[in-house]
Coordinates of C-alpha atoms and ligand atoms in Angstrom, one line a residue:
Chain A
M204 CA -3.3 -32.7 34.7
N205 CA 0.0 -33.0 32.9
A206 CA 3.5 -31.0 34.0
R207 CA 3.2 -29.0 30.6
A208 CA -0.9 -28.2 31.8
I209 CA 0.4 -26.8 35.5
R210 CA 2.9 -25.2 33.2
S211 CA 0.8 -23.1 31.0
K212 CA -1.6 -22.2 33.8
A213 CA 0.8 -21.3 36.0
A214 CA 2.8 -19.2 32.9
W215 CA -1.7 -18.0 33.1
S216 CA -1.5 -16.9 35.8
M217 CA 2.1 -14.9 36.2
A218 CA 0.3 -12.6 33.0
A219 CA -2.4 -12.0 34.9
L220 CA -1.1 -11.2 37.8
A221 CA 1.1 -8.6 35.4
L222 CA -1.4 -7.9 33.8
A223 CA -4.0 -7.3 37.0
V224 CA -0.9 -4.9 38.8
V225 CA -0.7 -3.0 35.6
M226 CA -4.5 -1.8 35.4
F227 CA -4.2 -1.5 39.7
A228 CA -1.6 1.4 38.6
V229 CA -3.4 2.9 36.4
I230 CA -6.3 3.2 37.4
D231 CA -5.0 4.3 40.8
I232 CA -3.1 6.9 38.7
L233 CA -6.1 8.5 36.9
A234 CA -8.6 8.3 40.3
L235 CA -6.3 10.2 42.1
V236 CA -6.1 12.5 38.7
A237 CA -9.5 13.2 38.4
G238 CA -9.8 12.8 41.0
K239 CA -7.9 15.9 42.7
G240 CA -7.9 17.9 39.3
A241 CA -11.3 18.3 39.8
A242 CA -11.1 19.6 42.9
A243 CA -9.6 21.8 41.4
L244 CA -11.5 22.5 38.2
N245 CA -12.8 25.5 37.6
G246 CA -14.6 28.2 35.3
S247 CA -11.4 30.9 36.2
I248 CA -8.7 27.6 35.2
F249 CA -9.9 28.7 31.7
T250 CA -10.8 31.7 32.5
T251 CA -7.1 33.6 33.9
M252 CA -3.2 33.5 33.8
T253 CA -1.8 31.8 36.6
T254 CA 0.4 34.5 38.8
G255 CA 2.9 33.0 40.7
I256 CA 2.3 29.7 42.0
A257 CA -1.4 30.2 41.6
G258 CA -4.6 32.1 39.6
G259 CA -5.1 30.0 36.7
L260 CA -3.9 27.9 33.2
Q261 CA -4.8 30.7 30.9
N262 CA -2.2 31.2 29.5
A263 CA -0.7 27.0 29.9
I264 CA -3.8 26.4 27.9
Y265 CA -3.7 28.6 24.8
G266 CA 0.8 28.2 25.5
T267 CA 0.1 24.7 24.7
F268 CA -2.1 25.0 21.8
A269 CA 0.3 27.8 20.7
L270 CA 3.1 24.9 20.8
V271 CA 1.9 21.7 19.3
G272 CA -0.2 23.6 16.7
L273 CA 3.5 25.0 15.9
G274 CA 4.6 21.5 15.6
I275 CA 1.9 20.0 14.3
V276 CA 2.0 22.5 11.2
L277 CA 5.7 21.9 11.1
S278 CA 5.7 18.3 11.4
V279 CA 3.2 16.6 10.0
P280 CA 3.4 18.3 6.0
I281 CA 8.0 17.0 6.4
G282 CA 6.8 13.4 8.6
V283 CA 3.5 12.9 5.5
L284 CA 6.0 13.4 2.3
A285 CA 8.8 11.5 3.7
G286 CA 6.1 8.7 4.7
V287 CA 5.3 8.9 1.7
Y288 CA 8.0 8.4 -0.8
G289 CA 9.8 6.2 1.4
A290 CA 6.6 4.1 1.2
L291 CA 6.0 4.4 -3.1
F292 CA 9.3 5.8 -4.4
A293 CA 12.3 5.3 -2.3
P294 CA 14.7 3.1 -4.0
D295 CA 15.0 -0.6 -1.1
P296 CA 17.9 0.2 0.8
V297 CA 17.2 4.0 0.5
A298 CA 14.0 2.7 2.0
K299 CA 15.2 0.9 5.3
F300 CA 17.5 3.5 6.0
F301 CA 14.5 5.8 5.7
R302 CA 12.9 3.7 8.7
F303 CA 16.4 2.8 10.2
V304 CA 17.1 6.8 11.4
A305 CA 12.8 7.0 12.0
E306 CA 12.9 4.0 14.2
V307 CA 16.7 5.9 15.8
M308 CA 15.0 9.2 16.4
A309 CA 11.8 7.8 18.2
G310 CA 14.2 6.3 20.4
V311 CA 15.9 9.6 21.4
P312 CA 15.0 10.5 24.8
S313 CA 13.6 13.9 24.7
I314 CA 15.7 14.7 26.8
V315 CA 18.5 15.1 24.3
I316 CA 16.1 16.5 21.9
G317 CA 15.6 19.5 24.4
Y318 CA 19.3 19.2 25.2
F319 CA 19.6 19.6 21.5
G320 CA 17.0 22.5 21.2
Y321 CA 18.6 24.3 23.5
T322 CA 22.2 25.3 22.4
M323 CA 20.8 24.4 18.4
L324 CA 17.8 26.6 18.3
V325 CA 17.8 29.0 21.8
V326 CA 21.8 29.9 22.0
A327 CA 23.1 29.6 18.8
W328 CA 20.1 30.3 16.4
G329 CA 19.8 32.8 18.9
F330 CA 15.7 31.9 18.4
G331 CA 15.9 33.1 23.4
F332 CA 13.1 30.5 24.9
S333 CA 10.1 30.6 23.0
L334 CA 7.3 29.7 20.7
L335 CA 9.6 29.2 17.7
A336 CA 12.4 26.8 19.5
G337 CA 9.6 25.2 21.9
G338 CA 7.5 23.9 18.5
I339 CA 11.3 22.9 16.0
S340 CA 11.5 20.8 19.8
L341 CA 8.5 19.1 19.8
A342 CA 7.9 18.9 15.7
I343 CA 11.0 17.2 15.9
L344 CA 9.5 14.9 18.4
M345 CA 6.6 13.7 16.6
L346 CA 8.3 13.6 13.0
P347 CA 9.6 9.9 12.9
Y348 CA 5.8 9.2 14.1
I349 CA 4.2 10.1 11.5
V350 CA 7.0 9.1 9.0
R351 CA 6.4 4.8 10.9
A352 CA 2.6 6.5 10.6
T353 CA 2.5 7.7 6.8
E354 CA 5.4 4.3 5.7
S355 CA 3.0 1.4 7.1
T356 CA -0.3 2.8 6.7
I357 CA 0.6 3.6 2.6
R358 CA 2.7 -0.4 2.4
Q359 CA -0.2 -1.8 4.3
L360 CA -2.9 -0.4 2.0
P361 CA -3.7 -4.0 -0.2
H362 CA -1.0 -4.6 -2.9
G363 CA -2.8 -4.7 -5.3
Y364 CA -4.2 -0.9 -5.5
M365 CA -0.5 -0.4 -6.5
E366 CA -0.4 -3.0 -9.5
G367 CA -3.1 -3.0 -11.1
A368 CA -2.5 0.5 -11.6
R369 CA 0.8 0.4 -12.8
A370 CA -0.8 -2.2 -15.5
L371 CA -2.8 0.6 -16.6
G372 CA 0.6 2.6 -16.4
I373 CA -0.3 4.6 -14.4
T374 CA 2.8 6.3 -13.1
P375 CA 3.1 5.8 -8.8
A376 CA 2.0 9.9 -8.4
D377 CA -0.4 9.9 -9.7
A378 CA -2.0 6.4 -8.2
F379 CA -1.3 8.0 -5.5
R380 CA -2.9 11.7 -6.4
T381 CA -6.0 9.6 -7.7
I382 CA -5.6 6.4 -5.5
L383 CA -3.8 5.2 -2.1
W384 CA -4.6 8.5 -0.1
K385 CA -7.7 7.9 0.4
P386 CA -7.9 4.8 2.0
A387 CA -4.4 5.6 4.0
L388 CA -5.6 8.7 5.1
P389 CA -7.5 7.3 8.4
G390 CA -4.4 5.4 9.2
V391 CA -1.8 8.7 8.7
L392 CA -4.5 10.7 10.7
T393 CA -4.6 8.1 13.6
G394 CA -0.6 8.1 13.5
V395 CA -0.9 12.3 14.0
L396 CA -3.5 11.8 17.2
L397 CA -0.9 10.1 18.2
A398 CA 1.5 12.3 17.7
I399 CA 0.2 15.2 19.0
S400 CA -1.0 12.9 21.8
I401 CA 2.7 12.9 22.5
G402 CA 3.8 16.3 22.4
L403 CA 0.9 16.9 24.3
G404 CA 1.6 14.9 27.2
E405 CA 6.0 16.0 26.7
T406 CA 7.5 17.9 29.1
A407 CA 11.8 17.8 28.2
P408 CA 12.0 19.1 25.6
L409 CA 10.3 22.3 25.9
L410 CA 11.6 22.8 29.6
Y411 CA 15.1 24.5 27.7
T412 CA 12.6 25.9 24.8
A413 CA 10.0 27.0 26.2
G414 CA 11.1 28.3 29.1
W415 CA 7.9 29.2 30.9
S416 CA 5.0 32.3 30.8
N417 CA 2.8 33.6 33.1
F418 CA 0.9 35.5 30.5
D419 CA -0.8 34.4 27.7
P420 CA 1.0 33.5 24.2
N421 CA 1.5 36.8 22.1
W422 CA 2.8 35.4 19.0
Q423 CA 6.2 36.2 18.7
L424 CA 7.9 33.2 17.4
T425 CA 11.2 33.7 18.8
K426 CA 11.9 35.6 22.2
N427 CA 9.2 35.6 24.9
P428 CA 9.2 32.5 26.6
I429 CA 5.7 30.6 26.6
G430 CA 3.7 28.5 28.5
Y431 CA 2.5 25.2 29.1
L432 CA 0.4 22.1 31.1
T433 CA 3.4 20.4 31.7
Y434 CA 5.7 22.7 32.9
V435 CA 3.2 23.0 36.1
V436 CA 2.2 19.9 36.7
W437 CA 6.3 19.2 36.0
T438 CA 7.7 22.2 38.8
Y439 CA 4.4 22.7 41.3
L440 CA 3.9 19.8 42.7
N441 CA 7.8 19.9 44.1
E442 CA 6.3 23.5 45.6
P443 CA 5.4 23.0 49.0
Y444 CA 2.0 25.0 48.7
S445 CA -1.2 22.9 48.6
A446 CA -2.8 26.2 45.8
A447 CA 0.0 25.1 44.1
H448 CA -1.0 21.1 44.1
R449 CA -4.3 22.3 43.2
L450 CA -3.0 23.7 39.8
A451 CA -1.5 20.5 38.7
Y452 CA -3.6 19.1 39.5
A453 CA -6.0 20.1 37.5
A454 CA -3.3 20.8 34.5
A455 CA -2.8 17.5 34.9
L456 CA -6.2 16.1 34.2
L457 CA -7.2 18.7 31.6
L458 CA -4.1 17.0 29.8
T459 CA -4.8 13.4 30.5
A460 CA -9.2 14.1 29.5
L461 CA -7.1 15.3 25.9
V462 CA -4.6 12.2 25.6
L463 CA -8.2 9.6 26.4
L464 CA -10.3 12.3 23.4
L465 CA -7.2 12.0 21.1
H466 CA -7.1 8.1 21.1
V467 CA -10.9 8.0 21.3
A468 CA -10.4 9.7 18.6
A469 CA -7.5 8.1 16.6
K470 CA -9.6 4.5 17.8
G471 CA -13.2 5.9 16.0
L472 CA -10.4 6.4 12.7
Q473 CA -9.0 2.9 12.9
R474 CA -12.7 1.7 13.0
S475 CA -14.2 3.6 10.4
T476 CA -11.5 2.6 7.7
P477 CA -13.0 0.8 4.8
A478 CA -12.8 -3.1 4.6
Q479 CA -10.2 -4.2 1.6
Chain B
M1151 CA 16.5 -12.9 -34.7
G1152 CA 13.7 -13.2 -33.1
E1153 CA 12.4 -13.7 -36.2
T1154 CA 13.5 -17.3 -37.1
V1155 CA 13.0 -18.7 -33.8
V1156 CA 10.4 -21.6 -34.0
A1157 CA 7.5 -21.4 -31.2
F1158 CA 9.1 -23.9 -28.7
R1159 CA 12.2 -24.7 -26.6
K1160 CA 12.6 -28.7 -27.3
P1161 CA 11.3 -29.9 -31.2
V1162 CA 8.8 -32.8 -31.2
A1163 CA 8.8 -35.0 -34.1
G1164 CA 5.8 -36.3 -35.8
A1165 CA 2.7 -33.1 -33.4
A1166 CA 0.3 -31.7 -34.6
G1167 CA 1.4 -28.5 -32.6
Q1168 CA 4.7 -28.4 -35.0
L1169 CA 3.6 -27.7 -37.8
Q1170 CA 1.2 -25.1 -35.9
A1171 CA 4.4 -23.5 -33.8
I1172 CA 6.5 -23.6 -37.4
R1173 CA 3.0 -21.8 -38.6
A1174 CA 2.9 -19.6 -35.8
E1175 CA 5.7 -17.2 -38.4
S1176 CA 7.1 -14.3 -36.8
S1177 CA 4.5 -11.4 -38.3
D1178 CA 2.0 -12.6 -36.6
A1179 CA 3.6 -13.2 -33.3
A1180 CA 2.6 -10.6 -30.6
I1181 CA 5.3 -11.4 -27.9
V1182 CA 8.2 -13.5 -28.9
T1183 CA 10.4 -14.4 -26.3
T1184 CA 13.9 -15.5 -27.1
E1185 CA 16.1 -17.0 -24.4
L1186 CA 14.7 -15.6 -21.0
N1187 CA 16.4 -16.1 -17.4
A1188 CA 15.0 -14.4 -15.0
F1189 CA 16.2 -14.2 -12.2
F1190 CA 15.0 -12.6 -8.0
R1191 CA 18.1 -11.7 -6.7
T1192 CA 20.1 -15.3 -7.2
K1193 CA 17.1 -17.2 -7.2
Q1194 CA 16.8 -18.4 -11.0
V1195 CA 13.1 -18.6 -11.3
L1196 CA 12.6 -18.7 -15.5
R1197 CA 15.2 -20.9 -17.3
S1198 CA 15.7 -19.4 -20.8
V1199 CA 12.8 -19.7 -22.0
D1200 CA 11.8 -19.5 -26.1
L1201 CA 8.4 -18.4 -26.7
E1202 CA 6.8 -17.4 -29.2
V1203 CA 2.6 -15.8 -29.3
A1204 CA 0.8 -15.5 -32.0
K1205 CA -2.1 -12.5 -32.7
G1206 CA -5.3 -12.5 -31.5
Q1207 CA -5.2 -15.7 -30.3
I1208 CA -5.8 -17.1 -26.8
T1209 CA -2.7 -18.6 -25.2
A1210 CA -2.0 -19.8 -22.1
L1211 CA 0.4 -21.2 -19.7
I1212 CA -0.2 -24.4 -17.4
G1213 CA 2.2 -26.0 -15.1
P1214 CA 2.4 -27.0 -11.0
S1215 CA 2.1 -23.6 -8.9
G1216 CA 5.8 -21.7 -8.6
C1217 CA 7.2 -22.9 -11.7
G1218 CA 7.4 -19.1 -12.9
K1219 CA 3.7 -18.7 -14.6
T1220 CA 3.4 -15.7 -12.3
T1221 CA 6.7 -14.0 -13.0
F1222 CA 6.8 -15.2 -16.9
L1223 CA 3.3 -12.6 -17.5
R1224 CA 5.0 -9.8 -15.1
T1225 CA 8.0 -9.3 -17.7
L1226 CA 5.9 -9.4 -20.2
N1227 CA 4.4 -6.4 -19.0
K1228 CA 7.9 -4.9 -17.1
M1229 CA 5.4 -5.5 -14.2
S1230 CA 8.2 -7.7 -12.6
H1231 CA 11.0 -5.2 -13.7
T1232 CA 9.0 -2.8 -10.8
V1233 CA 10.9 -6.0 -7.8
P1234 CA 14.1 -5.6 -5.8
G1235 CA 16.2 -7.8 -7.2
F1236 CA 14.8 -8.5 -10.6
R1237 CA 16.4 -9.7 -13.6
Q1238 CA 16.3 -10.5 -16.5
T1239 CA 18.4 -11.7 -19.5
G1240 CA 18.1 -12.5 -23.4
S1241 CA 15.6 -10.5 -25.1
V1242 CA 11.6 -10.0 -24.9
R1243 CA 9.2 -9.0 -28.0
V1244 CA 5.9 -7.6 -27.2
L1245 CA 4.0 -6.3 -30.8
G1246 CA 7.9 -5.9 -32.6
Q1247 CA 9.4 -3.5 -29.8
D1248 CA 12.4 -4.6 -27.0
I1249 CA 11.1 -4.1 -23.9
R1250 CA 14.8 -3.2 -22.7
T1251 CA 14.2 -0.8 -24.6
V1252 CA 10.5 0.9 -24.0
A1253 CA 11.2 3.8 -23.1
D1254 CA 7.7 5.1 -21.6
V1255 CA 7.2 2.0 -19.7
E1256 CA 3.3 3.4 -19.0
T1257 CA 2.1 4.5 -22.0
F1258 CA 4.0 0.5 -22.9
R1259 CA 1.0 -0.6 -20.8
R1260 CA -1.6 0.5 -21.7
S1261 CA -1.0 -1.3 -25.1
V1262 CA -0.6 -4.5 -22.1
G1263 CA -3.0 -4.3 -20.0
M1264 CA -3.6 -7.2 -16.9
L1265 CA -5.9 -9.5 -15.1
F1266 CA -4.8 -10.7 -11.8
Q1267 CA -5.9 -13.0 -9.6
R1268 CA -7.8 -11.6 -7.6
P1269 CA -10.0 -8.6 -8.2
N1270 CA -9.5 -5.6 -7.8
P1271 CA -11.1 -2.5 -8.5
F1272 CA -9.4 0.9 -6.9
P1273 CA -11.4 2.4 -3.8
M1274 CA -13.7 4.3 -6.0
S1275 CA -16.8 4.5 -7.5
I1276 CA -17.2 2.2 -10.6
L1277 CA -17.1 4.5 -12.4
D1278 CA -13.9 6.3 -11.7
N1279 CA -12.5 3.0 -12.1
V1280 CA -13.4 2.6 -15.5
T1281 CA -12.9 6.0 -16.2
L1282 CA -9.3 7.1 -14.3
A1283 CA -6.8 5.7 -16.6
L1284 CA -8.8 7.3 -19.1
R1285 CA -9.0 11.3 -17.3
L1286 CA -5.3 11.0 -16.0
A1287 CA -5.0 10.0 -19.8
G1288 CA -6.9 13.6 -20.7
V1289 CA -10.0 12.5 -22.4
K1290 CA -13.0 14.9 -21.3
K1291 CA -15.5 13.4 -19.7
V1292 CA -18.0 13.3 -21.2
Q1293 CA -15.8 11.1 -23.7
R1294 CA -14.6 8.8 -20.9
R1295 CA -18.4 9.0 -19.4
E1296 CA -18.7 7.5 -23.3
I1297 CA -16.5 5.0 -22.8
A1298 CA -17.8 4.1 -19.4
E1299 CA -20.7 2.5 -20.9
E1300 CA -19.7 0.6 -24.0
R1301 CA -16.8 -1.2 -22.3
L1302 CA -19.2 -1.9 -19.0
T1303 CA -21.5 -3.1 -21.8
Q1304 CA -19.7 -5.3 -23.8
V1305 CA -17.7 -6.8 -20.2
G1306 CA -22.5 -7.1 -20.0
L1307 CA -22.0 -5.4 -17.1
W1308 CA -24.3 -2.4 -18.0
Q1309 CA -27.1 -3.5 -16.6
D1310 CA -26.4 -4.2 -12.9
V1311 CA -24.6 -1.2 -12.7
K1312 CA -26.3 1.2 -14.6
D1313 CA -28.3 2.5 -10.9
R1314 CA -24.9 3.0 -8.7
L1315 CA -22.0 4.4 -10.8
D1316 CA -21.2 6.3 -8.4
K1317 CA -21.5 3.4 -5.2
S1318 CA -18.5 1.4 -3.9
P1319 CA -17.5 -1.6 -6.3
F1320 CA -16.8 -3.6 -2.8
Q1321 CA -21.2 -4.7 -3.1
L1322 CA -20.8 -5.8 -6.5
S1323 CA -19.8 -10.0 -6.5
G1324 CA -16.4 -11.7 -6.8
G1325 CA -18.0 -12.2 -10.5
Q1326 CA -19.1 -8.4 -10.9
Q1327 CA -15.4 -7.5 -9.1
Q1328 CA -13.5 -9.6 -12.0
R1329 CA -15.3 -8.0 -14.7
L1330 CA -14.6 -5.0 -13.2
C1331 CA -11.6 -4.5 -13.8
L1332 CA -11.3 -6.2 -17.3
A1333 CA -13.8 -3.1 -18.8
R1334 CA -10.7 -0.7 -16.4
A1335 CA -8.2 -2.8 -18.2
L1336 CA -10.2 -2.5 -21.4
A1337 CA -11.2 1.8 -21.4
V1338 CA -7.5 2.1 -22.6
E1339 CA -7.6 0.1 -26.1
P1340 CA -4.9 -2.2 -25.2
S1341 CA -3.5 -4.8 -27.2
I1342 CA -2.1 -7.4 -25.3
L1343 CA -4.7 -8.6 -22.4
L1344 CA -1.9 -10.6 -19.5
L1345 CA -5.0 -12.5 -17.7
D1346 CA -3.4 -14.3 -14.6
E1347 CA -6.0 -17.2 -13.5
P1348 CA -8.2 -14.5 -13.7
A1349 CA -11.6 -16.6 -12.6
S1350 CA -9.3 -19.4 -10.3
A1351 CA -11.2 -16.7 -6.9
L1352 CA -14.0 -17.3 -9.1
D1353 CA -17.6 -19.2 -9.3
P1354 CA -17.8 -21.9 -12.3
K1355 CA -20.5 -19.0 -13.1
S1356 CA -18.9 -16.1 -13.8
T1357 CA -16.1 -18.6 -15.0
R1358 CA -17.9 -19.2 -18.3
L1359 CA -19.0 -16.2 -18.2
L1360 CA -15.1 -14.3 -17.9
E1361 CA -14.4 -16.8 -20.8
D1362 CA -16.7 -16.3 -23.4
L1363 CA -15.6 -12.3 -22.2
F1364 CA -12.2 -13.5 -23.3
V1365 CA -12.7 -15.7 -26.1
G1366 CA -15.1 -12.6 -27.7
L1367 CA -12.2 -10.5 -26.8
S1368 CA -9.9 -13.4 -29.4
G1369 CA -9.0 -12.2 -32.2
R1370 CA -9.3 -8.4 -32.0
M1371 CA -6.9 -8.8 -28.8
T1372 CA -3.7 -11.3 -27.8
L1373 CA -4.7 -12.5 -25.0
V1374 CA -1.8 -14.9 -22.7
L1375 CA -3.5 -16.7 -19.8
V1376 CA -2.1 -18.5 -16.8
T1377 CA -4.2 -21.0 -15.6
H1378 CA -4.3 -23.7 -12.4
N1379 CA -7.5 -25.2 -15.0
L1380 CA -6.9 -27.4 -16.6
S1381 CA -10.3 -27.3 -18.8
Q1382 CA -9.9 -23.7 -18.9
A1383 CA -7.2 -23.5 -20.8
K1384 CA -8.8 -26.5 -22.7
R1385 CA -12.3 -24.6 -23.7
I1386 CA -10.9 -21.4 -25.6
A1387 CA -7.3 -21.3 -25.4
A1388 CA -5.5 -22.0 -29.3
R1389 CA -1.8 -23.2 -27.8
T1390 CA -1.1 -23.9 -25.2
A1391 CA 2.2 -24.2 -23.1
F1392 CA 3.0 -25.7 -19.9
M1393 CA 6.3 -24.7 -17.5
E1394 CA 8.7 -26.2 -14.5
A1395 CA 10.6 -25.5 -13.2
G1396 CA 10.9 -22.1 -15.0
E1397 CA 11.3 -23.7 -18.3
V1398 CA 8.9 -24.3 -21.1
V1399 CA 8.5 -28.2 -21.7
E1400 CA 6.0 -28.4 -24.5
Y1401 CA 4.1 -25.9 -26.1
A1402 CA 2.0 -26.7 -29.1
A1403 CA -1.9 -26.3 -30.2
T1404 CA -4.2 -27.2 -27.1
E1405 CA -5.7 -30.2 -28.9
A1406 CA -2.5 -31.8 -29.2
L1407 CA -0.3 -31.1 -25.8
F1408 CA -3.8 -32.0 -23.4
S1409 CA -4.6 -35.2 -26.4
D1410 CA -0.9 -36.5 -27.1
P1411 CA 2.1 -34.8 -25.2
Q1412 CA 5.6 -35.2 -26.5
D1413 CA 7.3 -34.7 -22.6
P1414 CA 6.6 -37.1 -20.1
R1415 CA 6.6 -34.6 -18.0
T1416 CA 3.7 -33.0 -19.9
A1417 CA 2.0 -36.8 -19.8
I1418 CA 2.1 -36.8 -16.3
Y1419 CA 1.0 -33.2 -15.8
V1420 CA -2.2 -33.5 -17.3
Q1421 CA -2.6 -36.7 -16.4
E1422 CA -2.6 -35.7 -12.8
H1423 CA -4.5 -32.0 -13.1
S1424 CA -7.0 -33.2 -15.4
N1425 CA -10.6 -33.2 -14.3
Ligands
LIG926 N1 8.6 -11.1 -5.9 C1 9.6 -12.0 -5.6 N2 11.1 -12.5 -5.1 C2 11.8 -13.1 -4.4 N3 10.9 -14.1 -5.7 C3 9.3 -14.5 -6.2 C4 8.7 -13.6 -6.6 N4 7.7 -13.1 -7.3 C5 7.7 -14.6 -7.2 N5 8.8 -15.4 -6.4 C6 9.4 -17.0 -6.9 O1 9.6 -17.6 -8.1 C7 9.0 -18.2 -8.3 C8 8.2 -18.4 -9.0 O2 7.0 -18.0 -9.1 P1 5.9 -17.6 -9.5 O3 6.2 -17.1 -10.4 O4 4.9 -16.7 -9.0 O5 5.5 -19.0 -10.2 P2 3.9 -19.4 -10.5 O6 3.5 -17.7 -11.1 O7 3.5 -20.5 -11.9 O8 2.8 -19.9 -9.1 C9 8.7 -19.2 -6.4 O9 9.6 -19.9 -6.4 C10 8.5 -17.6 -6.0 O10 8.7 -18.5 -4.6
LIG927 MG1 1.0 -17.4 -9.9

């Protein structure tokens, strides 16, 4: 073996080792969550509310759905419109600026979004710890992923679609409405699913905006704190009680299962993307 | 002023093409470019192109790749103008109108159809491919269907697709897809067809089929054909322009250009690329 072959072998071995370490860590975490979570899961987790550090997770499950749902309702229309605009209508420099803003937004630490949510929404606008403050914070968190997914999906569509439409005297708006949206849909949905899974897993933006509640969401938009699963994972693991730990692991397992499900769905969508 | 321009840039002596060129008077011209320069940002891609394309004929553009054929073609229907950084100086008159004065570019493009190097059917049914532009123009459904049948028949596709009009076009062969795109372009009744190496991705049989269609269309329609296939130009083009590095080096009756090139650059290119 010459020196180059040795170096190449060494590099590959390093890469394999790194992969093994990561895989080991991931599998270890998943096994821990699955094992401890499964042991803690039972029917009453879904049907009872949290009482102190014990009880069930119904309030947190509903709260998570409400918060992420509101985040989606707010971020998808804005994000998709911005993505379509950036890909098809924005003059070049504007589109570049858009992408830059989306990059920066995606890179903002989520705790900063939480802090913004607290000072702006909770305090200044007087929403209090609430579904609205939490939902808006999640929407801000999810927005850049949806914008980017939409824009890059449309940009990656075959150029022939837009060119063909232009050559026929079809306006870009009509071209989007009648030709491009369909092949773009799977990619956009994949981005939305990714955004949902990110929203599901975030704690920081919600700690200072949604608060926490032992009760099911009461569908008040403001002034009423609301529970969510990541809060349980985040705080109950630090409690010195095994009942609290059990709840935390059950919540972690639910979240992991949901995120896994979303990623499988996203993969399925990508596969269903039509050729051409 | 475009009216007085002779149809080639450098006067060539004694060629049969010269007579032809002079005979292509402006009233017979579908397209007249005068001192046309085109730039992508600072890069000049077309250099002082003076060209008259006669009505109702097939005019071919040949030349090495990268010499500006596509850019020239796409400038004629203002597709180049959608590229950020594109700039045009000099004038282009299409069907008597300076393209810079075109207010409604969509309507303008409906009179100047285009076929691309790779067939590009839309991701929708075969029928919708042909009728989409008509639907957007407000043509009624029954009428759209009639026009679709007419056009698909015209391009020799009707028998092949009449039982799967609602199916995806991507199952069709490349040649069939390109003819579908031709039917799609014809549906809006253009007066000019711009063809950018429309057969370069096709087998010889599909190529011949397409060529026959182009010949059938000429007369009623003006066709500008970019091709890297010199025998294709010989087979179907009345006139041929040879371009190099953004310039039209020579423009003459096809016969004359190939058999008696006046510019040494043309002679070399034609010799090197024949068969
Ligand atoms: N969108 C573009 N931006 C910048 N340069 C371009 C663009 N399109 C074409 N060009 C350049 O213009 C020149 C002519 O290209 P083109 O018209 O495609 O030539 P041809 O069709 O004869 O091969 C080439 O040098 C090419 O790199
Ligand atoms: Mg080209």
